[in-house]
PDB file of C-alpha atoms in Angstrom:
ATOM      1  CA  MET A 667      84.504 128.857 167.881  1.00  0.00           C
ATOM      2  CA  VAL A 668      83.619 130.772 164.698  1.00  0.00           C
ATOM      3  CA  ASP A 669      87.033 129.927 163.280  1.00  0.00           C
ATOM      4  CA  LEU A 670      86.520 126.215 163.954  1.00  0.00           C
ATOM      5  CA  VAL A 671      83.025 126.052 162.438  1.00  0.00           C
ATOM      6  CA  VAL A 672      83.990 127.968 159.302  1.00  0.00           C
ATOM      7  CA  SER A 673      87.206 125.952 158.896  1.00  0.00           C
ATOM      8  CA  VAL A 674      85.378 122.617 159.165  1.00  0.00           C
ATOM      9  CA  TYR A 675      82.714 123.780 156.681  1.00  0.00           C
ATOM     10  CA  ALA A 676      85.435 124.997 154.290  1.00  0.00           C
ATOM     11  CA  MET A 677      87.358 121.712 154.506  1.00  0.00           C
ATOM     12  CA  GLY A 678      84.143 119.827 153.767  1.00  0.00           C
ATOM     13  CA  LEU A 679      83.557 122.073 150.753  1.00  0.00           C
ATOM     14  CA  ILE A 680      87.031 121.293 149.431  1.00  0.00           C
ATOM     15  CA  ALA A 681      86.450 117.561 149.929  1.00  0.00           C
ATOM     16  CA  TYR A 682      83.044 117.838 148.215  1.00  0.00           C
ATOM     17  CA  SER A 683      84.641 119.591 145.244  1.00  0.00           C
ATOM     18  CA  LEU A 684      87.501 117.096 144.949  1.00  0.00           C
ATOM     19  CA  LEU A 685      85.109 114.153 145.110  1.00  0.00           C
ATOM     20  CA  SER A 686      83.356 115.444 141.999  1.00  0.00           C
ATOM     21  CA  TRP A 687      86.503 114.600 140.025  1.00  0.00           C
ATOM     22  CA  MET A 688      86.538 110.976 141.223  1.00  0.00           C
ATOM     23  CA  ARG A 689      83.910 108.469 140.189  1.00  0.00           C
ATOM     24  CA  SER A 690      83.313 105.322 142.215  1.00  0.00           C
ATOM     25  CA  PRO A 691      80.416 104.027 144.317  1.00  0.00           C
ATOM     26  CA  GLN A 692      82.202 105.043 147.535  1.00  0.00           C
ATOM     27  CA  THR A 693      82.986 108.595 146.421  1.00  0.00           C
ATOM     28  CA  ASP A 694      79.465 108.991 145.023  1.00  0.00           C
ATOM     29  CA  LYS A 695      78.010 108.055 148.430  1.00  0.00           C
ATOM     30  CA  ALA A 696      80.322 110.465 150.241  1.00  0.00           C
ATOM     31  CA  ARG A 697      79.559 113.241 147.759  1.00  0.00           C
ATOM     32  CA  ALA A 698      75.810 112.668 148.093  1.00  0.00           C
ATOM     33  CA  TRP A 699      76.087 112.881 151.877  1.00  0.00           C
ATOM     34  CA  LEU A 700      78.179 116.072 151.727  1.00  0.00           C
ATOM     35  CA  GLY A 701      75.822 117.467 149.107  1.00  0.00           C
ATOM     36  CA  ARG A 702      73.130 117.842 151.761  1.00  0.00           C
ATOM     37  CA  PHE A 703      75.259 120.577 153.343  1.00  0.00           C
ATOM     38  CA  TYR A 704      76.609 122.276 150.227  1.00  0.00           C
ATOM     39  CA  ASP A 705      74.139 121.864 147.335  1.00  0.00           C
ATOM     40  CA  PRO A 706      71.516 124.300 148.699  1.00  0.00           C
ATOM     41  CA  VAL A 707      74.112 127.072 149.111  1.00  0.00           C
ATOM     42  CA  LEU A 708      75.955 126.288 145.883  1.00  0.00           C
ATOM     43  CA  GLY A 709      72.659 126.206 143.972  1.00  0.00           C
ATOM     44  CA  LYS A 710      71.925 129.784 144.987  1.00  0.00           C
ATOM     45  CA  ILE A 711      75.419 130.886 143.998  1.00  0.00           C
ATOM     46  CA  ARG A 712      75.158 129.060 140.650  1.00  0.00           C
ATOM     47  CA  ALA A 713      71.940 130.942 139.915  1.00  0.00           C
ATOM     48  CA  VAL A 714      73.886 134.207 140.081  1.00  0.00           C
ATOM     49  CA  VAL A 715      77.397 133.222 138.961  1.00  0.00           C
ATOM     50  CA  LYS A 716      77.486 131.282 135.715  1.00  0.00           C
ATOM     51  CA  GLN A 717      80.078 128.697 134.757  1.00  0.00           C
ATOM     52  CA  LEU A 718      83.201 129.847 132.937  1.00  0.00           C
ATOM     53  CA  ARG A 719      84.018 128.388 129.552  1.00  0.00           C
ATOM     54  CA  VAL A 720      87.647 127.313 129.254  1.00  0.00           C
ATOM     55  CA  GLY A 721      88.123 125.910 125.775  1.00  0.00           C
ATOM     56  CA  ASN A 722      85.504 123.173 125.427  1.00  0.00           C
ATOM     57  CA  THR A 723      85.111 122.765 129.183  1.00  0.00           C
ATOM     58  CA  LEU A 724      82.765 124.511 131.605  1.00  0.00           C
ATOM     59  CA  LEU A 725      84.367 125.427 134.933  1.00  0.00           C
ATOM     60  CA  ASP A 726      82.078 125.681 137.970  1.00  0.00           C
ATOM     61  CA  VAL A 727      83.324 128.612 140.056  1.00  0.00           C
ATOM     62  CA  ALA A 728      80.560 128.417 142.702  1.00  0.00           C
ATOM     63  CA  PRO A 729      82.694 126.466 145.230  1.00  0.00           C
ATOM     64  CA  GLY A 730      85.453 129.057 144.919  1.00  0.00           C
ATOM     65  CA  VAL A 731      82.979 131.894 145.396  1.00  0.00           C
ATOM     66  CA  LEU A 732      81.572 130.163 148.487  1.00  0.00           C
ATOM     67  CA  LEU A 733      85.060 129.577 149.872  1.00  0.00           C
ATOM     68  CA  LEU A 734      85.977 133.241 149.411  1.00  0.00           C
ATOM     69  CA  GLY A 735      82.692 134.255 151.025  1.00  0.00           C
ATOM     70  CA  LEU A 736      83.362 132.004 154.010  1.00  0.00           C
ATOM     71  CA  MET A 737      86.798 133.514 154.487  1.00  0.00           C
ATOM     72  CA  GLY A 738      85.325 137.010 154.306  1.00  0.00           C
ATOM     73  CA  VAL A 739      82.579 136.232 156.815  1.00  0.00           C
ATOM     74  CA  LYS A 740      85.104 134.680 159.191  1.00  0.00           C
ATOM     75  CA  ARG A 741      87.328 137.763 159.029  1.00  0.00           C
ATOM     76  CA  LEU A 742      84.354 140.073 159.519  1.00  0.00           C
ATOM     77  CA  VAL A 743      83.042 138.181 162.541  1.00  0.00           C
ATOM     78  CA  VAL A 744      86.481 138.049 164.158  1.00  0.00           C
ATOM     79  CA  TYR A 745      86.968 141.771 163.473  1.00  0.00           C
ATOM     80  CA  LEU A 746      83.590 142.666 165.011  1.00  0.00           C
ATOM     81  CA  MET A 747      84.105 140.570 168.153  1.00  0.00           C
ATOM     82  CA  PRO A 748      84.927 142.503 171.292  1.00  0.00           C
ATOM     83  CA  ARG A 749      88.547 142.181 172.327  1.00  0.00           C
ATOM     84  CA  GLY A 750      89.293 139.636 175.023  1.00  0.00           C
ATOM     85  CA  MET A 751      86.777 137.028 173.817  1.00  0.00           C
TER      86      MET A 751
END
C-alpha cells in the first residue's frame, strides 16, 4: 500500500513538473489542480534549497529533491515493515 501511494504521488509530481513547461488553458487548469497537492510541500523545500543558475536560466531543483525524498521514505518504510506483511 505504501508503494502504491508513494508511486501515485511521485507520478503526479512528475506530471506537475512537466506541465510547467507547457502553456495552454488546459494545462494551466491541470497544473493549478495538481498544485493543491504539491505547492505546499515544494514551497517548504524552496525555502531551504535555492534555485540553481545555469547560464542565464534558473533551474528549480525542489521537485527533484522531493522525488528523492519520496523514494527514500518509501525504502525506509518498506525496510522497517515486519516481514510477511
